[in-house]
XYZ file of C-alpha atoms in Angstrom:
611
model
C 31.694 12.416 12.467
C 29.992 9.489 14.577
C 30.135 8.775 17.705
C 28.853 5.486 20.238
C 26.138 6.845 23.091
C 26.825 4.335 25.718
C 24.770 6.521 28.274
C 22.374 10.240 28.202
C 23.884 13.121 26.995
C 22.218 16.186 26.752
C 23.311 18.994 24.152
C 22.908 22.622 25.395
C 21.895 24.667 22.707
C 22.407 28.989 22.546
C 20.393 30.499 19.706
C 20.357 27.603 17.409
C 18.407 25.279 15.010
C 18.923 20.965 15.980
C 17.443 18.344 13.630
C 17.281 15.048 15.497
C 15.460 12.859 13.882
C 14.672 9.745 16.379
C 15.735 11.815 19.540
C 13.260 12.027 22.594
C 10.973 14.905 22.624
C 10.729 15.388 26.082
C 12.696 18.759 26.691
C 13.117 22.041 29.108
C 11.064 25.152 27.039
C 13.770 27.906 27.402
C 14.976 30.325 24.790
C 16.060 28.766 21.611
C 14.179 26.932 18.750
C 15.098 23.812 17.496
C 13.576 20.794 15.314
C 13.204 17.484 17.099
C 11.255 14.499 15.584
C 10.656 16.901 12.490
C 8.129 19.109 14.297
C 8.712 22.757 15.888
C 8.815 22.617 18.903
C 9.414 25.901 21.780
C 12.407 27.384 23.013
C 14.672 24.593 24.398
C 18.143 24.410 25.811
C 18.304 20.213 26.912
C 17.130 17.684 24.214
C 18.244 14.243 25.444
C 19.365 12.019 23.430
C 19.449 8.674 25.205
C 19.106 5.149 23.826
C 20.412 6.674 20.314
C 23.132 4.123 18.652
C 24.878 6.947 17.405
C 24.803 10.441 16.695
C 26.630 12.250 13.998
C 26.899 16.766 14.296
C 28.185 19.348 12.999
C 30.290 21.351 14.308
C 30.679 21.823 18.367
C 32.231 18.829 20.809
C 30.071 15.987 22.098
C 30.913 13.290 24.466
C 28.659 11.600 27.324
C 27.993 14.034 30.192
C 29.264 17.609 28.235
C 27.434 19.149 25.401
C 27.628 21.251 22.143
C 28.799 24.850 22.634
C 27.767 26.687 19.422
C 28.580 30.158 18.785
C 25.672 32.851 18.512
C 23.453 32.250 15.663
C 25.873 29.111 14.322
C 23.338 26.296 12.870
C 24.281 22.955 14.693
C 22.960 20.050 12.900
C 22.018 16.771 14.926
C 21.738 13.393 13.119
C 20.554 10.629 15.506
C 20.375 7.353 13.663
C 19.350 4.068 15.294
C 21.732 1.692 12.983
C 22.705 -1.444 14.847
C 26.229 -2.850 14.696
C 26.985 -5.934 13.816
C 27.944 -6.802 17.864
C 24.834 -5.294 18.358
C 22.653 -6.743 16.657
C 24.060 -10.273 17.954
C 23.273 -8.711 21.589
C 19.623 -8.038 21.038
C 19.826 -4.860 20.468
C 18.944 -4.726 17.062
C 15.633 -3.819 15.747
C 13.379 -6.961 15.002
C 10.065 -6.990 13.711
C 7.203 -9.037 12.374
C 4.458 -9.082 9.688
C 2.159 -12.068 11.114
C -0.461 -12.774 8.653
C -3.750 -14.651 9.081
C -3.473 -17.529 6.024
C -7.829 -16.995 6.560
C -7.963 -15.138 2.969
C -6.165 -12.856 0.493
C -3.644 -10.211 1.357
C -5.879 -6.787 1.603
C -4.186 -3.792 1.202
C -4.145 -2.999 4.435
C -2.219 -6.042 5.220
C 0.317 -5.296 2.613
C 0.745 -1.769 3.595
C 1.378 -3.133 7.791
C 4.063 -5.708 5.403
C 5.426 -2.473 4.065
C 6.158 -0.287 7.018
C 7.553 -2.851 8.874
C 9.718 -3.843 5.876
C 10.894 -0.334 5.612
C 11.554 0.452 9.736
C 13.586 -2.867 9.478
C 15.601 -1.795 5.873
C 15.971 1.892 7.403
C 17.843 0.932 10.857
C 19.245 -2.099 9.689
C 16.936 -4.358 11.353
C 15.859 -7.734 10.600
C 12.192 -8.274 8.970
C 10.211 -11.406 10.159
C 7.378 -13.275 8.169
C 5.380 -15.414 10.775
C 2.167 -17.178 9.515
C -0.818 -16.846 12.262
C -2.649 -19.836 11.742
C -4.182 -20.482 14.932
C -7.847 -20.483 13.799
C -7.509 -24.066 12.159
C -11.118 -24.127 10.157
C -10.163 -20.878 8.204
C -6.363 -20.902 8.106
C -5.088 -22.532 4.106
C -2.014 -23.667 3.109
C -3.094 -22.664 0.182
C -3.863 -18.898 1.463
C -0.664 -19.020 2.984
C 0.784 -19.315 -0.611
C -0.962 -17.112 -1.781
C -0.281 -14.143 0.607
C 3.551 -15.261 0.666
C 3.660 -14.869 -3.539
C 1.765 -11.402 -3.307
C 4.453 -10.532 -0.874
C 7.381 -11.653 -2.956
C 5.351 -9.373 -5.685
C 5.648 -6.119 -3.815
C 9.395 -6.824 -3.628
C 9.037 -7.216 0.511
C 12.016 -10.109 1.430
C 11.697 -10.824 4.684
C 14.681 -12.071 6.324
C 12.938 -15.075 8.540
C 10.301 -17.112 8.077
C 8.231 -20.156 7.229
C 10.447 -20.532 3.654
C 13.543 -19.000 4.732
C 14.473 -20.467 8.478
C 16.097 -18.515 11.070
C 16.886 -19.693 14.916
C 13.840 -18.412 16.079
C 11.536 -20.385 14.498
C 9.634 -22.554 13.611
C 8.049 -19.514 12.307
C 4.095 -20.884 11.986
C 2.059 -21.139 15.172
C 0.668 -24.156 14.413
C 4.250 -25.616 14.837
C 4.760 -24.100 17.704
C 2.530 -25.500 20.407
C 4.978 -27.335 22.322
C 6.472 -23.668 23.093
C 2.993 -22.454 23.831
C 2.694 -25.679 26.305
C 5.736 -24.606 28.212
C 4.700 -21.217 28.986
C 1.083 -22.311 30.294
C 2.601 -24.698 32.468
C 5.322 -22.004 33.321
C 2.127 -19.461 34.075
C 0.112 -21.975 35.914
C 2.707 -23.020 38.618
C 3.185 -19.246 38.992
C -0.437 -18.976 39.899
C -0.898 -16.870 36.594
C -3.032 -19.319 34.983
C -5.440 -21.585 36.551
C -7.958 -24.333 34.905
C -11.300 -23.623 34.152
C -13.777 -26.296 34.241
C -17.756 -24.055 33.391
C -19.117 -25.315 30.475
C -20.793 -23.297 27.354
C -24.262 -22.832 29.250
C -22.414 -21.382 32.680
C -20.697 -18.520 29.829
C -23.873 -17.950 28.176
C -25.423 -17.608 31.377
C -22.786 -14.536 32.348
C -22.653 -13.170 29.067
C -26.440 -13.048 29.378
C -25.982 -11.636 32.777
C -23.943 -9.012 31.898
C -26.465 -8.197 28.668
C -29.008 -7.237 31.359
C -26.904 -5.369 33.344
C -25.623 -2.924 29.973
C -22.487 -4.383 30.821
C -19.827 -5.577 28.459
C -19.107 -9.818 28.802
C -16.745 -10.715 31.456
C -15.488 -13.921 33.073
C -17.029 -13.667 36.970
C -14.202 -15.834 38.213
C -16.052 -19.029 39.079
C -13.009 -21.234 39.537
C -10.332 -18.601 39.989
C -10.087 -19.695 43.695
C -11.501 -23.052 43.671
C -9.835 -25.123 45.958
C -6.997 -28.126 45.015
C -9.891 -30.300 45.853
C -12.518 -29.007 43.755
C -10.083 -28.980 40.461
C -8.871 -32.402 41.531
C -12.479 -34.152 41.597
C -12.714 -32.101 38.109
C -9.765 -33.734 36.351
C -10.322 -36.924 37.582
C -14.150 -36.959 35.754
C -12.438 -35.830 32.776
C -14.461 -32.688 33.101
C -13.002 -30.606 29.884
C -11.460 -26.994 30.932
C -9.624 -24.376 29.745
C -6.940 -22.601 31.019
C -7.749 -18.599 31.922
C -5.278 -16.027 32.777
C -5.847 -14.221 36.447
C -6.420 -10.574 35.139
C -5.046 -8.681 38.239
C -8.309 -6.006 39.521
C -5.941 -3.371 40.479
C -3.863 -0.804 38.580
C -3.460 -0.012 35.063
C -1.209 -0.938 32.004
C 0.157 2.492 30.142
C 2.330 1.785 26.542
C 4.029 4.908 24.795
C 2.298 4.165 21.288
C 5.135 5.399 18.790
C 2.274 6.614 16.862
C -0.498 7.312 19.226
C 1.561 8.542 22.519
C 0.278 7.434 25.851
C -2.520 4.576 25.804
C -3.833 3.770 29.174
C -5.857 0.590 30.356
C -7.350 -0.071 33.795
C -7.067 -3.457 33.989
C -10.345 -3.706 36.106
C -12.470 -3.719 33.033
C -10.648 -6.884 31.942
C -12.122 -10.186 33.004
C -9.992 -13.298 33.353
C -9.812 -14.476 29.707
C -8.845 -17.946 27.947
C -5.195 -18.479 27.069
C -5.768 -22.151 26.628
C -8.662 -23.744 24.780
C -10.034 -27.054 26.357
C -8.818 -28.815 23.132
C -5.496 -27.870 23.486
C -4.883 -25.071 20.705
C -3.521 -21.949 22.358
C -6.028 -18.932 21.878
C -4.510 -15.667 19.814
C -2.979 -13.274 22.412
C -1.527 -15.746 24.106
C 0.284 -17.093 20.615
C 1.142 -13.218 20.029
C 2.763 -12.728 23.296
C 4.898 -15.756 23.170
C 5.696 -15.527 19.909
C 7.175 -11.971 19.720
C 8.904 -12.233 22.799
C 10.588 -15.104 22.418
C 11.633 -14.282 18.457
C 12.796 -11.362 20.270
C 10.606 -8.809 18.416
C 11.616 -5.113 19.127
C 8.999 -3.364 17.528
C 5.205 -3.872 16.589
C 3.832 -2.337 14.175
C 0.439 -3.070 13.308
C -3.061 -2.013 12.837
C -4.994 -0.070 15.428
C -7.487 -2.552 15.648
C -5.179 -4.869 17.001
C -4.690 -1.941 19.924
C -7.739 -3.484 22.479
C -5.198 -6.825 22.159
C -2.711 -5.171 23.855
C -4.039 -5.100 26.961
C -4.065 -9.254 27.358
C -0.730 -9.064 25.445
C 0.824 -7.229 28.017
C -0.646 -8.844 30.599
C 0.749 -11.969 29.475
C 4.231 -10.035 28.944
C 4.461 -9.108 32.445
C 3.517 -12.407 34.128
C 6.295 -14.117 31.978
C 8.733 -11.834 32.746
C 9.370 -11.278 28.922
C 10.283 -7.435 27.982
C 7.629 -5.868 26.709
C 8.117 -4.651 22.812
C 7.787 -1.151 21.574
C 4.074 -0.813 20.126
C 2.331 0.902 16.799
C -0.778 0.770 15.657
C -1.988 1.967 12.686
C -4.826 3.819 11.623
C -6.714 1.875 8.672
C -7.524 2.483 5.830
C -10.905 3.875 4.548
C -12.723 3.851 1.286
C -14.135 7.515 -0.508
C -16.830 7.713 1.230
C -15.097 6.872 4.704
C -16.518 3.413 5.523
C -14.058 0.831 6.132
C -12.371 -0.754 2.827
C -14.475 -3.518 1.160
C -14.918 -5.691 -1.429
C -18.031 -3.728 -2.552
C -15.119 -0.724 -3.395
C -14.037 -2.754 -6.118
C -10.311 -4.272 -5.830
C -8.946 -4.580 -2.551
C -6.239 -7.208 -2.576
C -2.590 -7.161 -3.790
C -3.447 -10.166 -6.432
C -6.153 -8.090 -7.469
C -3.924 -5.040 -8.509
C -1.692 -7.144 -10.080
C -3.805 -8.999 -12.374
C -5.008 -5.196 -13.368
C -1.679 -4.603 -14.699
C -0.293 -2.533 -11.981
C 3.132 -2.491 -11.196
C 4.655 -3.779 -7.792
C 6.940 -0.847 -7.611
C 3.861 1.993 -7.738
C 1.636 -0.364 -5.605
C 4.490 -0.195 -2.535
C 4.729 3.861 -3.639
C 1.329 4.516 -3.000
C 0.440 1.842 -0.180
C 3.594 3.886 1.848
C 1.748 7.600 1.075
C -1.119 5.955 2.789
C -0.519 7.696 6.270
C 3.020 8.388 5.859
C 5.129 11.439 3.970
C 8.525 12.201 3.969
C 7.643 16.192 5.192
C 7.947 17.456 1.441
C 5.476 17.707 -1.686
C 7.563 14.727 -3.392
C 5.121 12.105 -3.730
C 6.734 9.397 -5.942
C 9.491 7.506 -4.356
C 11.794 4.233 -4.973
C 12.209 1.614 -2.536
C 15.487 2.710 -1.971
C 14.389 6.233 -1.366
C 11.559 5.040 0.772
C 14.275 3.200 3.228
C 16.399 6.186 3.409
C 13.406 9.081 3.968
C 10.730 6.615 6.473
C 10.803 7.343 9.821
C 7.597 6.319 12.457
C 7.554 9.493 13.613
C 6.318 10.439 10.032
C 3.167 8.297 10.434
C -0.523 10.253 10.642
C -2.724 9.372 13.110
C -5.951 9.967 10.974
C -7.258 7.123 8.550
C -5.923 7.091 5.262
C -8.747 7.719 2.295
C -7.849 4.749 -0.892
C -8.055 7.015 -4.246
C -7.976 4.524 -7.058
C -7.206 7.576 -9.091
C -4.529 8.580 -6.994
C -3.447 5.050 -7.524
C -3.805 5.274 -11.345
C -1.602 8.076 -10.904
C 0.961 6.680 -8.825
C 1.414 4.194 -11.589
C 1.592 5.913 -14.665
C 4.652 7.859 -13.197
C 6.210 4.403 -12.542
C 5.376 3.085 -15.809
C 6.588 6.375 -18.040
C 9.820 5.647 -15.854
C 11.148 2.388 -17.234
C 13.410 2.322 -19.994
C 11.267 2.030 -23.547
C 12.165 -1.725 -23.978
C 10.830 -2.895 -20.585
C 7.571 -1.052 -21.526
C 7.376 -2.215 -24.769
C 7.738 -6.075 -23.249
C 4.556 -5.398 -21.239
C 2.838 -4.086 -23.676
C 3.562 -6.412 -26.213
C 2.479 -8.897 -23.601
C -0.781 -7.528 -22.504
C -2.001 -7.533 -26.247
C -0.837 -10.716 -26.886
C -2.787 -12.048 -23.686
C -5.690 -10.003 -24.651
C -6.160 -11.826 -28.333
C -5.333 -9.021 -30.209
C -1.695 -9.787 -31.696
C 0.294 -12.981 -32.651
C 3.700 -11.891 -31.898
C 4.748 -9.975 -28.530
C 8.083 -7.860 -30.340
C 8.249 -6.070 -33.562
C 8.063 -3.142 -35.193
C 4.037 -2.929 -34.525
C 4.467 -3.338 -30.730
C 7.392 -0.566 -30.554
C 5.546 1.852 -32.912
C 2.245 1.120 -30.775
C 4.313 1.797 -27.299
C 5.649 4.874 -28.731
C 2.385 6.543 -28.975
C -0.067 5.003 -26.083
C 2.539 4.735 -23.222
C 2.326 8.277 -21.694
C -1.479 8.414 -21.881
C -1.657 5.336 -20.065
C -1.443 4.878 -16.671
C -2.361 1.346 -15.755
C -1.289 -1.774 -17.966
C -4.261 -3.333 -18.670
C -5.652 -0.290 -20.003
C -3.461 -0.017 -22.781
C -5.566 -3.158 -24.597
C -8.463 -0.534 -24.768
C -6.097 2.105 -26.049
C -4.727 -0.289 -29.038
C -8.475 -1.145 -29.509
C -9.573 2.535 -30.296
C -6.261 3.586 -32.233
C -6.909 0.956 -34.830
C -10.659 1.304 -34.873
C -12.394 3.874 -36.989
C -16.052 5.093 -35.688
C -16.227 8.004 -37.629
C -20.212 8.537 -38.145
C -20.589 8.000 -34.408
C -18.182 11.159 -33.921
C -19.830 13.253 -36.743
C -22.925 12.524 -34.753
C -21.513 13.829 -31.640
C -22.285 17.071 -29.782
C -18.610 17.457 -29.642
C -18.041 17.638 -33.588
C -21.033 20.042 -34.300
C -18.721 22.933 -34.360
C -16.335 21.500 -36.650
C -19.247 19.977 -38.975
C -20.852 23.553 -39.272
C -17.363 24.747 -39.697
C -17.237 22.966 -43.711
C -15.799 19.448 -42.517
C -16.904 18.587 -45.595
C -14.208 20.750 -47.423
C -11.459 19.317 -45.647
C -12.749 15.604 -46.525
C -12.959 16.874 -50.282
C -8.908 17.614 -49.622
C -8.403 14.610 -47.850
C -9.737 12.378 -50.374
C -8.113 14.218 -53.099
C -4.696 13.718 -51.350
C -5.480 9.805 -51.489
C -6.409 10.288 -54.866
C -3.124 11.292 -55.694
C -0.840 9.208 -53.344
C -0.108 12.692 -51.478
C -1.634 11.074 -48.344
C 0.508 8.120 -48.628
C 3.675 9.574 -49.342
C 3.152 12.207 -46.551
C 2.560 8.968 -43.713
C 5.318 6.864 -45.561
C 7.571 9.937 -45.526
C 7.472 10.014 -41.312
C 7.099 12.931 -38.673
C 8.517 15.890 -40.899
C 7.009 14.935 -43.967
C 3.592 14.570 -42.509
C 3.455 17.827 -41.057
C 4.607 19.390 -44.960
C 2.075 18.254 -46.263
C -0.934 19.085 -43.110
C 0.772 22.569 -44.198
C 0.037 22.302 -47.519
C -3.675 21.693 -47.495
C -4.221 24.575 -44.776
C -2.345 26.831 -46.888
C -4.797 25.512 -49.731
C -8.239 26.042 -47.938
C -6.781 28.660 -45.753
C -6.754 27.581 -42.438
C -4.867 26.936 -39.443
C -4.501 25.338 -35.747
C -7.801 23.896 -34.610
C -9.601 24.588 -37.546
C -6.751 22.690 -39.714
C -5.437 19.939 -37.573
C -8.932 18.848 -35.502
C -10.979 18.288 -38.977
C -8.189 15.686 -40.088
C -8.118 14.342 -36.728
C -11.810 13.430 -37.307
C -11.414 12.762 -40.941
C -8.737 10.243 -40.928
C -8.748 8.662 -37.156
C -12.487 8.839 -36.557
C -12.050 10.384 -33.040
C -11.886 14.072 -31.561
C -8.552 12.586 -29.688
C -5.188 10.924 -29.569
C -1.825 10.304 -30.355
C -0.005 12.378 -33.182
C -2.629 11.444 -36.438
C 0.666 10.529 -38.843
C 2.398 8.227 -36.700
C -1.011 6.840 -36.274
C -1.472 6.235 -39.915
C 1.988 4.687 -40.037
C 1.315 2.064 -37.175
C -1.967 1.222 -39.194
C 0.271 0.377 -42.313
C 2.559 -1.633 -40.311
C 0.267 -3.177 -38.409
C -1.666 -4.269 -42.039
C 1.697 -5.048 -43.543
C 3.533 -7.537 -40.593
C -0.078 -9.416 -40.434
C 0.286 -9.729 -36.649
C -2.597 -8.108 -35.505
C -5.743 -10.107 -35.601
C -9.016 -10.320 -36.343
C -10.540 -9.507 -32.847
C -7.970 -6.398 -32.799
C -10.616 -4.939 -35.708
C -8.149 -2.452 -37.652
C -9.519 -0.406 -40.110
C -6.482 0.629 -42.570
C -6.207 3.689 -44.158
C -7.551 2.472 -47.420
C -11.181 1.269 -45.967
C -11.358 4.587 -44.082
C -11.359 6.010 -46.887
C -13.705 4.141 -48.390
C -16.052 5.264 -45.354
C -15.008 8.742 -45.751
C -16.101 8.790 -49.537
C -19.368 7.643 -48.589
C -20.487 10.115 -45.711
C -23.465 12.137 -46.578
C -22.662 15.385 -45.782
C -26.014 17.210 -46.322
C -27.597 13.971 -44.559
C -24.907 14.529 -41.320
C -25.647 18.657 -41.139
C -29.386 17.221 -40.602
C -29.373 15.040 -38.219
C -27.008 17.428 -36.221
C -29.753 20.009 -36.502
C -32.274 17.618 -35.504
C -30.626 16.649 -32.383
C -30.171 20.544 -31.819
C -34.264 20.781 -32.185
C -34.965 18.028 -29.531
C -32.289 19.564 -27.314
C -34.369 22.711 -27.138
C -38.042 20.919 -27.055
C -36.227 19.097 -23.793
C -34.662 22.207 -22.155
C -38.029 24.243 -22.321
């Protein structure tokens, strides 16, 4: 059951457990335990619940000004969801919010993980999700950029519902389209006495910046011209002096925002000096476009990075002196590399175009990018976009930094990839090695057979070109000169190649790989049963003997995909496959006696080196 909250109610609570997800946490400690905002908090017996669209229970009555009357030890369940209605929504009251990219470079992960929670705070309350292209700084901002960050967007499967491609009535949705609206509110700010021109020129700045450098004192403004008289700006203008236009920071008093993910943030707006909203040639400066922009696209919530937080200080300034409501704010912790140091280039990949060009797939790049300070409160750590809307709340976003594992990553994708139905996988695959020189024909019998065996040992896309590599390649006296084989060379390898060759001899071999899975492992039976052996003694030697390698996928099906891949004559040249018939060739050849000696030499030098 669901009902509107058109004003506070506060449930009263006797010996009972309350989820209410969204709900205020400010409460009276008293006797009970509940769950608010999914953490524990002390005996209550008020939990308001104001500014809640609606509110679905359990069991009990609730209506505005009564409460819930459980019974002793009954479990009353509390669903507070913040779900718009359609009248709503048309009101204001709707969430809004914004991803405002810089068009300055690529889109860092960081960026696309801000994209991301936004997206999914919009998606989860039925919200609207704004894409609005900050391109104030005109010598680094790209069209081109802008493209580029709007594609790796579209990637990662994040729609926005405004924005520069897609309209909306509160646009136009770049800022550099925007500067008649930025015009109006300077003009609207200066005849309020908010704003005021100033006419010092680079060497009076440098001058207090240099000032204040002496002093151990961060740069400030000092307020030349904030009370220069009507005269003095007059004789300015009319010399064509250039000026700016600065915002009159009030010295007094402090500006306080309820972080959603930080709490309380507190600024005394003394340690502010009056800053540039206005640039003397004409292009609005940042905060100032910020301000504007998200209060008059009628942005609820911003959710951003923290090192946007020192902004908000001039933001909400700005806010106040235009009369604008202010929005709700978020920041973001960001996200570090291993070793804790912010994310860089010199971590290897750190854009979205980068990760996709790897071969990773959009779906596990929004999975992992939302683990990166958020969790749903369970173990579960691979999720759907759908299941990503339903579980994210803000109140589930960390505070600390979030650490990028590449691994983790890896990870993340292989789960996604071992998810899709065979025939999507097998399109990507076939792809990749077609890309990567090392078949003619993306579909086939080859490609499925090859899919079949490499998919769940491979976790990123691009790695699978690798993978084909070393299943059709043969380096079998680099093995036998391994540390790793020693045991099974000592162990009369050279017994189970005498068997192995014999099988060939006879068309055993064949018939046993032709014969598929069942057949195969008859006839594996056979030859332990012959030189009397079994599990790793038995299967590793033909591993070695007939694949080269200590490791892999099952050794028949391996052999078959050699024979097709021989047979179709769409693998190439650069793929390098040995078939079975030149391994054997290689086989026949091996020196045993000269193989048990080098082995021992190596052994020698091992112990001249470890004494």
């Amino acid at each position: 059951m669901a009902v509107a909250v058109r004003s506070p109610i506060w449930v009263s609570l006797s010996r009972c457990t309350v989820s209410a997800p969204g709900a205020a946490a400010a409460v009276k400690l008293d006797r009970s335990l509940f769950t608010c905002n999914s953490s524990k908090l002390a005996a209550s017996s008020r939990l308001p619940l104001q500014g809640l669209n609606s509110v679905e229970y359990g069991c009990g009555r609730l209506f505005s000004g009564s409460s819930i009357g459980p019974r002793a030890n009954e479990r009353v369940l509390i669903r507070a969801s913040v779900k718009a209605s359609v009248d709503e929504q048309k009101g204001g009251n709707a969430v809004r919010v914004r991803f405002a990219p810089s068009p300055t470079g690529n889109l860092h992960v960081g960026g696309a993980r801000t994209a991301l929670f936004n997206y999914l705070f919009a998606k989860s309350t039925g919200g609207k999700f704004i894409l609005r292209v900050e391109d104030t700084d005109l010598e680094r901002s790209t069209r081109q950029s802008e493209e580029a960050m709007i594609r790796d967007l579209k990637w990662l499967g994040l729609d926005w519902d405004e924005g520069p491609d897609a309209g909306g009535e509160f646009g136009p949705y770049r800022q550099s389209e925007r500067n008649e609206i930025y015009q109006q509110y300077v003009e609207k700010l200066l005849k309020s006495g908010n704003v005021y021109r100033c006419f010092c020129s680079d060497e009076e700045l440098e001058a207090m910046r240099e000032e204040a450098k002496a002093k151990n004192l961060p740069p400030r403004y000092m307020g030349k011209w904030a009370s220069a008289s009507d005269a003095d700006v007059e004789s300015e203008l009319s010399k064509g002096t250039p000026f700016t236009y600065r915002f009159r920071v009030p010295q007094e008093g402090s500006i306080t925002i309820n972080d959603l993910i930080r709490g309380e943030v507190s600024w005394s707006q003394d340690t502010l000096g009056d800053f540039v909203v206005l640039r003397s040639n004409g292009q609005p400066v940042y905060n100032f476009c910020v301000a504007v922009d998200d209060a008059t696209m009628n942005i609820t919530h911003v959710i951003r990075a923290e090192e946007h937080l020192p902004n908000t200080l001039r933001q909400a300034l700005i806010y106040k002196a235009l009369g604008f409501k202010m929005p709700q704010f978020g920041h973001v912790s960001l996200i570090l590399a291993p070793d804790r140091s912010k994310l860089s280039k010199r971590h290897g990949a750190t854009s979205v175009g980068q990760f996709q060009e790897m071969g990773y797939l959009p779906a596990a790049m929004v999975n992992y990018l939302a683990l990166l300070g958020w969790n749903d409160g369970s173990e579960e750590e691979i999720f759907t976009v759908k299941q990503l809307i339903e579980k994210f709340s803000i109140d589930r976003i960390t505070k600390s930094a979030a650490i990028f594992d590449l691994a983790k990553l890896g990870w993340v994708n292989g789960q996604h990839l071992r998810a899709l139905p065979i025939e999507d996988v097998s399109k990507m695959f076939g792809e990749q090695w077609m890309r990567a020189g090392l078949i003619t024909e993306s579909e086939g019998p080859f490609v499925t057979g090859g899919v079949a065996l490499l998919q769940n040992g491979t976790d990123i896309l691009s790695d699978s070109t690798q993978s084909l590599l070393d299943l059709l390649s043969y380096p079998l006296h680099s093995t036998l000169a391994s540390e790793q084989a020693k045991e099974f060379v000592n162990d009369n390898l050279s017994e189970v190649a005498q068997a192995v060759l014999a099988a060939y001899d006879s068309g055993d071999l064949q018939a046993a790989v032709d014969g598929g899975h069942d057949t195969w492992q008859k006839w594996v039976k056979s030859v332990g049963k012959a030189l009397k052996r079994k599990g790793k003694k038995l299967f590793m030697p033909i591993r070695i003997l007939l694949t080269g390698r200590m490791q892999g996928p099952d050794i028949g099906s391996t052999l078959a995909l050699l024979k097709e891949g021989e047979s179709s004559g769409i693998v190439t040249a650069h793929a390098a496959l040995v078939p079975l018939k030149q391994r054997i060739e290689i086989l026949r050849a091996v020196d045993w006696s000269a193989v048990s000696q080098e082995l021992s030499k190596a052994a020698e030098g091992s112990a001249v080196l470890a004494h």
